[in-house]
XYZ file of C-alpha atoms in Angstrom:
639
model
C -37.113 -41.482 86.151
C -38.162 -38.231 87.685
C -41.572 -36.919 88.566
C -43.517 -33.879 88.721
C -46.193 -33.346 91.433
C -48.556 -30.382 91.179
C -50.828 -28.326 93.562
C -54.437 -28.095 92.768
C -57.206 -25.961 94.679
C -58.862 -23.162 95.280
C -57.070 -19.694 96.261
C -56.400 -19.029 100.112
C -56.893 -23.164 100.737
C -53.173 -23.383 101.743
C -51.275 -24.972 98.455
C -47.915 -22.497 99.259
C -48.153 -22.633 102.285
C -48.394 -26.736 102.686
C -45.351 -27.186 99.802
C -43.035 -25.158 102.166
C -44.039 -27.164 105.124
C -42.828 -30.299 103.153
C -39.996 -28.741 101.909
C -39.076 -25.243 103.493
C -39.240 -23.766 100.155
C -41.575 -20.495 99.541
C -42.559 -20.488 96.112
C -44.045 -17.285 96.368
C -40.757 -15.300 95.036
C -42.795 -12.280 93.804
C -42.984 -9.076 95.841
C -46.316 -8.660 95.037
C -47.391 -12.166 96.168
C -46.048 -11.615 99.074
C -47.840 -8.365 99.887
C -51.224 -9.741 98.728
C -50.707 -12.961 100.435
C -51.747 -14.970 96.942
C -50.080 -17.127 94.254
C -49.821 -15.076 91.293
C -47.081 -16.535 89.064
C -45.829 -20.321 89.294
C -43.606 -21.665 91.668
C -41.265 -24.720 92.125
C -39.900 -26.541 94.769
C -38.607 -30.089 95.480
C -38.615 -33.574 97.968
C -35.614 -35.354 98.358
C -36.710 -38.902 98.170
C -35.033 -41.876 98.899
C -32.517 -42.844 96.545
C -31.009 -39.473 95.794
C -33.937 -38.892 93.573
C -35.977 -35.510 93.593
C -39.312 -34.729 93.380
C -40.374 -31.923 91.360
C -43.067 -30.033 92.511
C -44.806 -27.201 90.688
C -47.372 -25.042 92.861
C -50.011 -23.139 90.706
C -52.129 -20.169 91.811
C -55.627 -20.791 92.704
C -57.612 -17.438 92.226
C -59.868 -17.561 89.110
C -58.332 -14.682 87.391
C -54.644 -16.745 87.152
C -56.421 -20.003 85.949
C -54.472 -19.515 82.286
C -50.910 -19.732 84.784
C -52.102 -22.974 86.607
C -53.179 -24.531 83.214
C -49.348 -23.278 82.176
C -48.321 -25.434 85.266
C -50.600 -28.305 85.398
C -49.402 -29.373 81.731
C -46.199 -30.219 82.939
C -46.647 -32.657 86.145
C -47.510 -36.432 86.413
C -49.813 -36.361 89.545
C -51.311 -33.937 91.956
C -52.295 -32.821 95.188
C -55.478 -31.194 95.048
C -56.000 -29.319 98.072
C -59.054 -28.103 99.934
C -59.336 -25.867 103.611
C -61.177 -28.173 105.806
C -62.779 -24.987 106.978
C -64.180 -24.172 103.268
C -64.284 -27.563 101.684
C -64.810 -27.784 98.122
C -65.157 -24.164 95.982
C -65.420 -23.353 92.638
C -61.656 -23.448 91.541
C -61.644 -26.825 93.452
C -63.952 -27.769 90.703
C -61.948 -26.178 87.757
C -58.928 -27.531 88.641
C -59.748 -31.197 89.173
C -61.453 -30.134 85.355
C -58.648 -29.239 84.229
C -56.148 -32.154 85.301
C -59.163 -34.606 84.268
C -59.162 -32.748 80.926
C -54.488 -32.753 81.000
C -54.950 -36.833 81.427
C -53.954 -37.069 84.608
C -54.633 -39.452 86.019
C -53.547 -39.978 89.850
C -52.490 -38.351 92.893
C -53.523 -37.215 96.724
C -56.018 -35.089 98.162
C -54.872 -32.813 100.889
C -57.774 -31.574 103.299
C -55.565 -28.649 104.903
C -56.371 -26.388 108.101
C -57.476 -29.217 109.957
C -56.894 -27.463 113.148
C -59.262 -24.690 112.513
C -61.757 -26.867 112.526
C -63.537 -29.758 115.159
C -63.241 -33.653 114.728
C -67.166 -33.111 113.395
C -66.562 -30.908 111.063
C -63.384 -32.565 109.450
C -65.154 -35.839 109.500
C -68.177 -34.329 107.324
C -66.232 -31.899 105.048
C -64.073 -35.186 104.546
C -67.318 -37.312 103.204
C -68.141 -34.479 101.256
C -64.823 -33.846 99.698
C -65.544 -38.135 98.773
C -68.567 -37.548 96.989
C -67.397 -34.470 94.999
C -64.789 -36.689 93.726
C -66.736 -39.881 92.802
C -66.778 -40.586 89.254
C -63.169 -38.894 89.095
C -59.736 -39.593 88.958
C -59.466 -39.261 92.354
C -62.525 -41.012 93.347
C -60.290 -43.815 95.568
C -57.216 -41.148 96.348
C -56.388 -40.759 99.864
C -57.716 -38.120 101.203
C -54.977 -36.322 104.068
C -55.860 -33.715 106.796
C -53.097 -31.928 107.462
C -51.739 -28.814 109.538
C -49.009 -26.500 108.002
C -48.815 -24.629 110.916
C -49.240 -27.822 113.467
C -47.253 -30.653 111.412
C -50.613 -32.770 111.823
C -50.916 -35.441 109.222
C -47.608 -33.812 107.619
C -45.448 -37.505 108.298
C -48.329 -39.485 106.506
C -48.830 -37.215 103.253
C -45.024 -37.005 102.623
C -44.796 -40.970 103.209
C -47.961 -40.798 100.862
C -46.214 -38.781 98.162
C -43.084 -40.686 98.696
C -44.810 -44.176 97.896
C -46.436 -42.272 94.933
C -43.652 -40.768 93.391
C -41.514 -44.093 93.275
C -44.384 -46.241 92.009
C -44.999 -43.768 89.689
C -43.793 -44.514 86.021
C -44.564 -41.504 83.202
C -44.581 -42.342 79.799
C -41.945 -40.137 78.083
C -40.629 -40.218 74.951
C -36.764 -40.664 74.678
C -36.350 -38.015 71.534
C -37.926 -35.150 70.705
C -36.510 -33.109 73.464
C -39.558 -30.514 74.015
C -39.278 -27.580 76.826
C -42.216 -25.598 76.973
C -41.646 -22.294 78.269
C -42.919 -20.748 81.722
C -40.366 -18.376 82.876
C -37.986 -15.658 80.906
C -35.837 -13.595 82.704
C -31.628 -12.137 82.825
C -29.791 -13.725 85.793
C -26.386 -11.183 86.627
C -23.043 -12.868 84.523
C -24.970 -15.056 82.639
C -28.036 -13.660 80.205
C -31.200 -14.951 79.158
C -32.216 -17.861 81.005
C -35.797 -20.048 80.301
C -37.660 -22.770 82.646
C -39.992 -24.942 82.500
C -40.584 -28.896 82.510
C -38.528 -30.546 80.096
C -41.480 -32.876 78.430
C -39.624 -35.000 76.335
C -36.318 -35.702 75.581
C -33.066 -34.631 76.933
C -30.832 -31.417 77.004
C -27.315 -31.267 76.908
C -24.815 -28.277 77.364
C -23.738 -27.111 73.980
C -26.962 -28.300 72.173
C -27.816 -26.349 69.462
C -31.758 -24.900 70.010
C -34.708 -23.419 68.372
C -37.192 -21.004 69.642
C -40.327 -23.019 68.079
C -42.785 -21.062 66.700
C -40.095 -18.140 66.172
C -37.401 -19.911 64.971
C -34.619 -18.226 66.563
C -31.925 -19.880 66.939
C -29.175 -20.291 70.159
C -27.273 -22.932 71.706
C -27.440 -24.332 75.318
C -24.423 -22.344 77.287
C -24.972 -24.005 80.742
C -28.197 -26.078 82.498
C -29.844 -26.365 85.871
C -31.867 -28.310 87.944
C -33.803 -27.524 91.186
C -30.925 -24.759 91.557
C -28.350 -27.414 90.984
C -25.675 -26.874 87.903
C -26.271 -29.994 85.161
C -24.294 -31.292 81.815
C -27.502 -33.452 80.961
C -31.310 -32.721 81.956
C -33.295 -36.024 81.199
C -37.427 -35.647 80.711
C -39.743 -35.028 83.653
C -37.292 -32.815 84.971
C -37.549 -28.913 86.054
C -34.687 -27.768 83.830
C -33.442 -24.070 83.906
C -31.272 -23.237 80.537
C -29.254 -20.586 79.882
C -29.188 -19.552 76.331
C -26.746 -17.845 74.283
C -27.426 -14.952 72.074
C -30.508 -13.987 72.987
C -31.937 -11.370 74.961
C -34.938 -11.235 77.306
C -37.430 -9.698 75.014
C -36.700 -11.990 71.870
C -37.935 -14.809 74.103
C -42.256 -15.579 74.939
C -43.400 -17.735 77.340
C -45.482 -19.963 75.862
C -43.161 -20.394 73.223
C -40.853 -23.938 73.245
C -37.532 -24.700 73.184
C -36.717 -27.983 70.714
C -33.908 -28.918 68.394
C -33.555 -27.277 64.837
C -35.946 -29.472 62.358
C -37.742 -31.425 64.757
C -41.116 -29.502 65.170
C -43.597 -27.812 62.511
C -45.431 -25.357 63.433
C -48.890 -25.436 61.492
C -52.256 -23.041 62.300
C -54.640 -25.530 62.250
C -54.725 -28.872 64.839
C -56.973 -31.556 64.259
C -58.132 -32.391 68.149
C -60.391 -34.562 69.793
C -62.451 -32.822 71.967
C -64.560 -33.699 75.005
C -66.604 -30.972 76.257
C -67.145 -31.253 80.202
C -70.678 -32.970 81.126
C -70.753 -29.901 83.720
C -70.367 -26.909 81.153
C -72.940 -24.366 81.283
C -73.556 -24.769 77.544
C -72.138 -26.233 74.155
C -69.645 -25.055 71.787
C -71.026 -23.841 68.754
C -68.752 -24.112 64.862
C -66.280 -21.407 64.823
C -66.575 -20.020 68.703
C -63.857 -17.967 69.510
C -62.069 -19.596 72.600
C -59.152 -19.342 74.798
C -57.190 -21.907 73.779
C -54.426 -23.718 76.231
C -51.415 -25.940 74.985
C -48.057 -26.195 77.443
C -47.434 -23.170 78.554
C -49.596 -21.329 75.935
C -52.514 -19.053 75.507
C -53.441 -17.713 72.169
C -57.329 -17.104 70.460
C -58.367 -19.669 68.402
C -61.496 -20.916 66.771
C -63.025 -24.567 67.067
C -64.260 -25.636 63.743
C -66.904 -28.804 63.975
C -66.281 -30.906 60.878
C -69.766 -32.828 61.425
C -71.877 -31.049 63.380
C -73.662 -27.220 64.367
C -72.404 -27.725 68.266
C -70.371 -29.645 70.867
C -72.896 -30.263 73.629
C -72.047 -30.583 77.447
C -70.790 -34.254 77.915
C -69.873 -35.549 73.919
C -66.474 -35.710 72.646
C -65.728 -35.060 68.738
C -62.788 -34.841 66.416
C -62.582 -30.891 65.636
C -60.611 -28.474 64.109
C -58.431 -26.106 65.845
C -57.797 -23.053 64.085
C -55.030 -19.762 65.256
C -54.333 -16.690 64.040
C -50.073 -17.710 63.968
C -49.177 -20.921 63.442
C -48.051 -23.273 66.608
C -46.024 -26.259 67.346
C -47.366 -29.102 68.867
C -47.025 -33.356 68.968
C -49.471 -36.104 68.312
C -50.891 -36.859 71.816
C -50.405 -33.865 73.628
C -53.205 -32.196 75.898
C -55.440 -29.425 75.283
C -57.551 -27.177 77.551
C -59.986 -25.146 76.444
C -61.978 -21.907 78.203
C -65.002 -19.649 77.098
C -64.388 -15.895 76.885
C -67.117 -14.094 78.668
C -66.829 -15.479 81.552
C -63.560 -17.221 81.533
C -64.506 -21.069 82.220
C -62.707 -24.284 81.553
C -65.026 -26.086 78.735
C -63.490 -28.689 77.175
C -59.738 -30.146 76.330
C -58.536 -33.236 74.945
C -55.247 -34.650 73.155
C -53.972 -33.667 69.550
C -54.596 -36.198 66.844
C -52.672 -34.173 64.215
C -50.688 -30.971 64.738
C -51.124 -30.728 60.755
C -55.165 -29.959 59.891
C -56.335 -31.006 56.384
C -58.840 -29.274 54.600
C -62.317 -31.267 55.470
C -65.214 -30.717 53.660
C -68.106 -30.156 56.814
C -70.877 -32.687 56.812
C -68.637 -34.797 54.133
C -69.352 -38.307 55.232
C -65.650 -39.682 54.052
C -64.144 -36.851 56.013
C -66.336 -37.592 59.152
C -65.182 -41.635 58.078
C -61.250 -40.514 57.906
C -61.038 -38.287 61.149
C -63.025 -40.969 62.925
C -59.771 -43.323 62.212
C -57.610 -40.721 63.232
C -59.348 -40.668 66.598
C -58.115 -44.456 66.753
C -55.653 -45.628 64.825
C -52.288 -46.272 66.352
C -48.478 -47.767 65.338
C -48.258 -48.372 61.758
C -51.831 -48.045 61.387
C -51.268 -44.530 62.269
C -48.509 -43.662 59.922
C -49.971 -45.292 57.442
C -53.155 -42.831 57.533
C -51.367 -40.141 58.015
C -49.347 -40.862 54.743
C -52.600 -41.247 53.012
C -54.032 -38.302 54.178
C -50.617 -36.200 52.920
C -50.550 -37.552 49.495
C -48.477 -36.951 46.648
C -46.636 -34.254 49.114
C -45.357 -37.000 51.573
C -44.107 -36.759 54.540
C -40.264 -36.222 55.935
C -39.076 -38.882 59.149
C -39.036 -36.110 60.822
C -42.391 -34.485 60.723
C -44.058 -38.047 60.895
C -42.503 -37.813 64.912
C -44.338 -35.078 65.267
C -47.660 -37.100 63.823
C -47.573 -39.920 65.201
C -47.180 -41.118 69.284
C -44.198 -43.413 67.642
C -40.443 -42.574 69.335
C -37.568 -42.850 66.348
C -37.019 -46.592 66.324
C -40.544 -47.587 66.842
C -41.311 -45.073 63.830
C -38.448 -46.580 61.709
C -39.706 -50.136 62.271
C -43.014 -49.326 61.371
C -42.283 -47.553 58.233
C -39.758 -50.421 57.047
C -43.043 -52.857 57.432
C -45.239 -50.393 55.541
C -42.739 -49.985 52.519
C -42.165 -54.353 52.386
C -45.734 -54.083 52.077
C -45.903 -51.869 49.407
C -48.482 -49.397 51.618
C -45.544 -46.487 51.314
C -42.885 -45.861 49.155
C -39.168 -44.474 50.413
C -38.949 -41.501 47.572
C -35.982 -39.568 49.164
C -33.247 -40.988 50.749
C -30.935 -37.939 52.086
C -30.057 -39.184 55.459
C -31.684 -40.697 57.610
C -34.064 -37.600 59.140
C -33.914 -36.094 55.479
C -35.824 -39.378 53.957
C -39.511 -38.564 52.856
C -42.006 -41.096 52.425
C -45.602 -41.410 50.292
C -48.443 -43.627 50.686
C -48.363 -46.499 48.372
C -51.664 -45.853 47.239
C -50.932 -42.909 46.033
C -47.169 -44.056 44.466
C -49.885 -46.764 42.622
C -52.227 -43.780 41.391
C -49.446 -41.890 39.854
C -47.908 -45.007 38.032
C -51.230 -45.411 36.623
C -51.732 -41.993 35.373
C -48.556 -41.887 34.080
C -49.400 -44.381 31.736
C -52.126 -43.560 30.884
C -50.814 -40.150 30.014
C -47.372 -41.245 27.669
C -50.364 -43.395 25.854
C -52.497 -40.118 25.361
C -49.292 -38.494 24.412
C -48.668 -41.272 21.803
C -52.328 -40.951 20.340
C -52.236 -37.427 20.053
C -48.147 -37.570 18.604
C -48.320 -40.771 16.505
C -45.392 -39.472 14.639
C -43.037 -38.847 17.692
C -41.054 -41.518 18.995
C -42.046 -40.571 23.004
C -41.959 -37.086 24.921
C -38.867 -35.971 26.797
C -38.270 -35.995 29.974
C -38.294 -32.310 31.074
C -41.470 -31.824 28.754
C -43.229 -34.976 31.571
C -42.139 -33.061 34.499
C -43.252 -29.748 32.836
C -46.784 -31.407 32.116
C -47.915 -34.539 33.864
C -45.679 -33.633 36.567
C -45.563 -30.210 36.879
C -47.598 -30.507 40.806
C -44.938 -33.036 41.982
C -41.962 -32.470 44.045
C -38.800 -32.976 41.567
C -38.002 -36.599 43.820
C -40.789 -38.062 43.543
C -41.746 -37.241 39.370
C -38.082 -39.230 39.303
C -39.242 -42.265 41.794
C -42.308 -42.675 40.250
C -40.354 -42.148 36.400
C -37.925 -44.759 37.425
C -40.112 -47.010 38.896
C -42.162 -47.997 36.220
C -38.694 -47.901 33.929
C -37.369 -50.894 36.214
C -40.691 -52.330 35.873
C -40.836 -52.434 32.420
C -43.816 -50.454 31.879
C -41.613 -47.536 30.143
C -38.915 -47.026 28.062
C -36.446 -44.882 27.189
C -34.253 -43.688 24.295
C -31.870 -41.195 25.663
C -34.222 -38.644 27.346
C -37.376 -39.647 25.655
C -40.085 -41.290 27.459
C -42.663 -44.152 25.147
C -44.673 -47.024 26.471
C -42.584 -50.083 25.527
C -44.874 -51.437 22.217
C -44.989 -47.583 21.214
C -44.019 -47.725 17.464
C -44.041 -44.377 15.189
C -47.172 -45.063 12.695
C -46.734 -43.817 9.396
C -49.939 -43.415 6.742
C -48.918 -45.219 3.254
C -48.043 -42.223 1.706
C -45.653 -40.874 4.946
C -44.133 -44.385 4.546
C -43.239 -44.181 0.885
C -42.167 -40.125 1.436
C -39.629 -41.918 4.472
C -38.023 -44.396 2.341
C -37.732 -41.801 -0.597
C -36.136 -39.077 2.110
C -33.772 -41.711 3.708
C -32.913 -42.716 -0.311
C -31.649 -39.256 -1.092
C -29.887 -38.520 2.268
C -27.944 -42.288 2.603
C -27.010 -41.450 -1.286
C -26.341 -37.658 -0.735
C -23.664 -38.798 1.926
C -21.724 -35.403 3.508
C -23.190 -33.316 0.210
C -26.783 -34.044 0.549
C -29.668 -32.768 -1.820
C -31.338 -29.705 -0.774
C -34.756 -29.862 0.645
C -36.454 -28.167 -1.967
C -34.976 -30.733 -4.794
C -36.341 -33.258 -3.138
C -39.852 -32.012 -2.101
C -40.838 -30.185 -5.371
C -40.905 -32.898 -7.709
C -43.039 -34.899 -4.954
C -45.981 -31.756 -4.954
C -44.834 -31.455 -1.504
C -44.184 -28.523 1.125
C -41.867 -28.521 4.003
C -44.484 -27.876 6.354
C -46.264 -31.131 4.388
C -42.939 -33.284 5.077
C -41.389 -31.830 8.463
C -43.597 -34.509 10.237
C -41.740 -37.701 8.370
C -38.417 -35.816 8.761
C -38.899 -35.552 12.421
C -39.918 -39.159 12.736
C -36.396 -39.625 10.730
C -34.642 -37.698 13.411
C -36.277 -39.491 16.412
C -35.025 -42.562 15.098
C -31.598 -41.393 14.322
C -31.591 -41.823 11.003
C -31.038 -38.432 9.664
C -28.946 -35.200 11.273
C -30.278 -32.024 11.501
C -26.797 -29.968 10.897
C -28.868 -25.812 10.374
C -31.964 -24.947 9.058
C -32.793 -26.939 6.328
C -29.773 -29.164 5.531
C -29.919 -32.556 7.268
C -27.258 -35.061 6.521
C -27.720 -39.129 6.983
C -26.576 -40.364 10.008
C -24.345 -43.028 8.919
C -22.348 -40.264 6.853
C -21.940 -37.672 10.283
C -20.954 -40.941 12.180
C -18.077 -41.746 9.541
C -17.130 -37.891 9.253
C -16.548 -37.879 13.237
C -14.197 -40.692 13.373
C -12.508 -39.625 10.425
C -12.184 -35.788 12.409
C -11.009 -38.197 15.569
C -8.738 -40.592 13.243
C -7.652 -36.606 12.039
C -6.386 -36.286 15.811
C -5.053 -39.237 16.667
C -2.406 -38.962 13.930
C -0.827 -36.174 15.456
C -2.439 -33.290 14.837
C -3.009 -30.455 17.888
C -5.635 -28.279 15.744
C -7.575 -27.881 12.667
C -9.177 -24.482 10.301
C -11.258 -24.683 7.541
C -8.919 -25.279 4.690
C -7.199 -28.759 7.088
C -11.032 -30.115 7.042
C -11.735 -29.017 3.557
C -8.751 -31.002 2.363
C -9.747 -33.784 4.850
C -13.469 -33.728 3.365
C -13.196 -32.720 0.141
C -16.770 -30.657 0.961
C -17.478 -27.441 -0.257
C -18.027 -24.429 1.521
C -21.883 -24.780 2.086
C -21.236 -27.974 3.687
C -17.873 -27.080 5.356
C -19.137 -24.474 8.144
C -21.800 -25.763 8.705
C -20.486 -29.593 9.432
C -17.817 -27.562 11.718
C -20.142 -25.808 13.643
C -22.206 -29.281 14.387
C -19.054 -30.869 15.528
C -18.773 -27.935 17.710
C -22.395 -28.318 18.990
C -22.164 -32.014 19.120
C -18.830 -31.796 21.734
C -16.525 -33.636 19.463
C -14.260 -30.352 18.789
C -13.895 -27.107 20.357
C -13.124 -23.897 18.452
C -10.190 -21.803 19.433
C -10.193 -18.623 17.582
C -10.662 -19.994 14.148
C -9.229 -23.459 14.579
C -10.813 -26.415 16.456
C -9.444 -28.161 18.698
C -10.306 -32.305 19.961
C -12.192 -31.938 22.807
C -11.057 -34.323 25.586
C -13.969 -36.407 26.884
């Protein structure tokens, strides 16, 4: 697998100038660098090792001023080579740096003690004991430390063989998917456009890929790839990768920015990030301090917002809230470096626990209680919380790879355990990155409103059979995504809990409840209409010798219509059911004896009805689909 080495150290301690005694490459490729005799930008070189495989080696400056471009570099590589001038020893971007990788998580590498041969065999052997006690208590308390001559070739043999040994040992953890390529070069190269470097993270690159621009959003494809100047069809993770992108031009692209496949990172502007501020800061960082803020290849302004306490003091470590002005794109896991403003020092970093911030209340002790778990949980247990914390929204497959340290198949198997469990619920099922998923807790609290809700419903509607479908979603589910009203709608269906009756929702022991006198006014209604037939009373005859309004009756009528007894036909002229069910398959028997169409004088001789009744029963069978007019005759209509 290949492996990134980075420089380390302070500025004029020999970083350049040892990488291109290892390799004969100059990283310094600006004109100005090379006037002012400093590392300015980044540079890249590369050890053949044995095997055919290649090291990748990423040399950052060391002057104070272009800390934010070594930070840019140092997120990329697996182990360093912190170098320090045996005439100087250690200085104060010695310090910083070895901060700064502590804070990246690395966790490994060499120290190089360069200019040895400036110096006397005193000297080097006490500037070597103190470079040992700088580092104790670090990651490279027990790395070899190397004195070496660029100029000479002293020690040169033993830190390549050193470096050599490393790299092959070495093993990074990189995830398979999520191809991630944060950005630390732009620029036009003659013939071929807009091409973009840096150290492709995660993932792998293709020719012809189709890209994103993450947290722009604009869109290319992969025209052609490279690799330590080499032309590639595939660049695998942990690789320097160059890629040439099509349709774009210089200035549409940032560094900083990263280069990922369409739909597979979110870019949010909050992070929630555990945060360990160094034991040797000069001070604490207060709620909401203004800080430059470090991620890949990225600097931007952000605020840290302290959930459960005033102020971060030197040496603790706290779940926080990361806050930016645009929104950003990051990954569960990744590292974070953070620097004060006035003066520019490295404070604190740490790894993302969610690139997705939740509103927390501050001093809430549930909150404190939930991000604490965050800070901990892992596999399922992890995608399990973060499905809980999302609620009724959910969460796509997609966004939970961005949420959780999971890779696709790891994340599928944990998710197919969670839903046999009954802790999440599969609402969507478009595809297999399309399918969203909801905390079974919170599929559980639904069902259980819902109930509770169609049985308020029937309290407050005793006369109404249930409430329809669209009215639910327009009420009880008005805050839920259309998918999930229907999972949860359906779900309690197959469990029995609801019923239907066409599109009307009731609990299944929900009967229409009639006072005495609504009863008796029912069975006198359904009397007239069953003996009315296709020329039924009208309303008023029926009402006035009862003392009763319409307004007074409409009630028991409805409850007649809900349980498809009677047919509303136009205002105020309902027919029985049974009497519109034997006039339509009389219309269909009408049909099916040869006739193509029929007018108003073929039904009135069919019927027998009078004009009041005749339009009006036409225009139902319109409404109802069983004929269609065709200028003024009606036609079957074909199911």
């Amino acid at each position: 697998m290949p492996v990134i080495m980075g420089t380390a150290g302070h500025i004029d301690h020999g970083k350049t100038t040892l990488i291109k005694a290892l390799t004969g490459i100059d990283c310094d490729r600006l004109a100005e660098e090379k006037k002012r005799g400093i590392t300015i930008e980044l540079g890249f070189a590369f050890m053949d090792l044995p095997g055919g495989v290649r090291l990748g080696i990423i040399d950052v400056p060391g002057h104070e001023r272009f800390v934010k471009n070594m930070v840019a570099g140092a997120a990329g590589i697996d182990f360093v080579t912190l170098v320090i001038a045996a005439d100087e020893g250690v200085m104060p971007q010695t310090r910083e740096h070895l901060d700064i990788c502590t804070l990246l998580g690395i966790e490994t590498g060499v120290v190089a003690l360069t200019k040895a041969d400036m110096v006397d065999a005193d000297w080097l052997n006490m500037v070597t004991d103190d470079v040992r006690a700088e580092l104790a208590g670090t990651f490279l308390a027990d790395a070899p430390i190397f004195p070496v001559s660029s100029h000479t070739g002293a020690g040169l043999p033993e830190l390549r063989a050193a470096l050599i040994e490393l790299a092959a040992n070495f093993a990074p953890r990189r995830r398979s998917d999520l191809a991630r390529l944060p950005i630390d070069r732009v620029f036009t190269l003659k013939g071929h456009g807009t091409v973009v470097t840096g150290t492709l993270i995660a993932g792998t690159f293709a020719v012809g890929d189709e890209v994103r621009l993450f947290p722009s959003d604009k869109r290319s494809k992969i025209r052609s790839l490279q690799s330590h100047g080499e032309p590639v069809e595939v660049s695998p993770a942990g690789r320097r990768t160059a890629v040439n992108l099509a349709g774009l031009e210089v200035e549409d692209v940032e560094r900083g920015e990263v280069l990922a496949r369409p739909g597979t990172l979110f870019p949010e502007a909050a992070w929630e990030v555990k945060l360990s501020c160094l034991a040797s800061a000069p001070r604490g960082i207060k709620h909401r301090t203004e800080v430059h803020f470090h991620h890949g290849t990225r600097e931007v302004l952000a605020r840290v917002h302290l959930p459960d306490r005033d102020k971060l003091e030197p040496g603790e470590t706290a779940v926080c809230q990361i806050r930016f002005p645009e929104p950003l794109a990051g990954v569960y896991g990744d590292r974070v470096v953070i620097r004060s403003g006035a003066p520019l020092r490295t404070m604190a970093g740490g790894r993302i626990l969610s690139p997705l911030a939740r509103k927390v209340k501050r001093f809430d002790a549930d909150a404190a209680a939930t991000l604490a778990a965050l800070a901990t949980a892992e596999g399922p247990e992890l995608v399990a919380l973060q499905l809980a914390r999302a609620g009724a929204e959910g969460l796509g497959f997609a966004r939970l790879m961005t949420l959780t340290d999971l890779e696709s198949k790891a994340l599928d198997k944990a998710l197919s355990g969670l839903c046999d469990k009954g802790a999440a619920a599969l609402v969507d099922r478009e595809g297999r990155e399309g399918r969203h998923f909801v905390h079974g807790d919170v599929v559980a609290a639904l069902t259980q409103t819902l109930t509770d809700f169609v049985a308020a419903y029937h309290k407050r509607e005793p006369l109404k059979l249930g409430i329809s479908r669209s009215e639910l979603a327009s009420t009880w589910g008005k805050y839920l995504a259309p998918k999930l009203f229907h999972f949860v709608v359906e779900r309690q269906l197959r469990a029995g809990r609801l019923a239907t009756d066409q599109d009307v929702l009731r609990l299944p022991d929900h009967k229409v409840s009639l006072a005495s006198d609504q009863a008796k006014l029912r069975e006198t209604l359904l009397t007239a209409y069953r003996a009315g037939g296709l020329t039924p009373p009208n309303v008023k005859d029926i009402l006035e010798p009862l003392d009763l309004t319409f307004k007074e009756a409409q009630p028991v009528y409805k409850v007649l219509i809900d349980e498809r007894l009677l047919v509303k036909a136009q205002e105020n002229m309902y027919f029985c059911a049974e009497a519109i069910t034997g006039l339509i398959e009389k219309v269909r028997a009408y049909y099916a004896a040869g006739a193509t169409d029929m007018g108003p004088a073929e039904f009135r001789e069919l019927t027998g009805l009078s004009r009041k009744f005749l339009i009006a029963l036409l225009e139902y069978l319109d409404k109802e689909k069983v004929t269609v007019r065709v200028g003024d005759k009606r036609q079957l209509r074909r199911r």
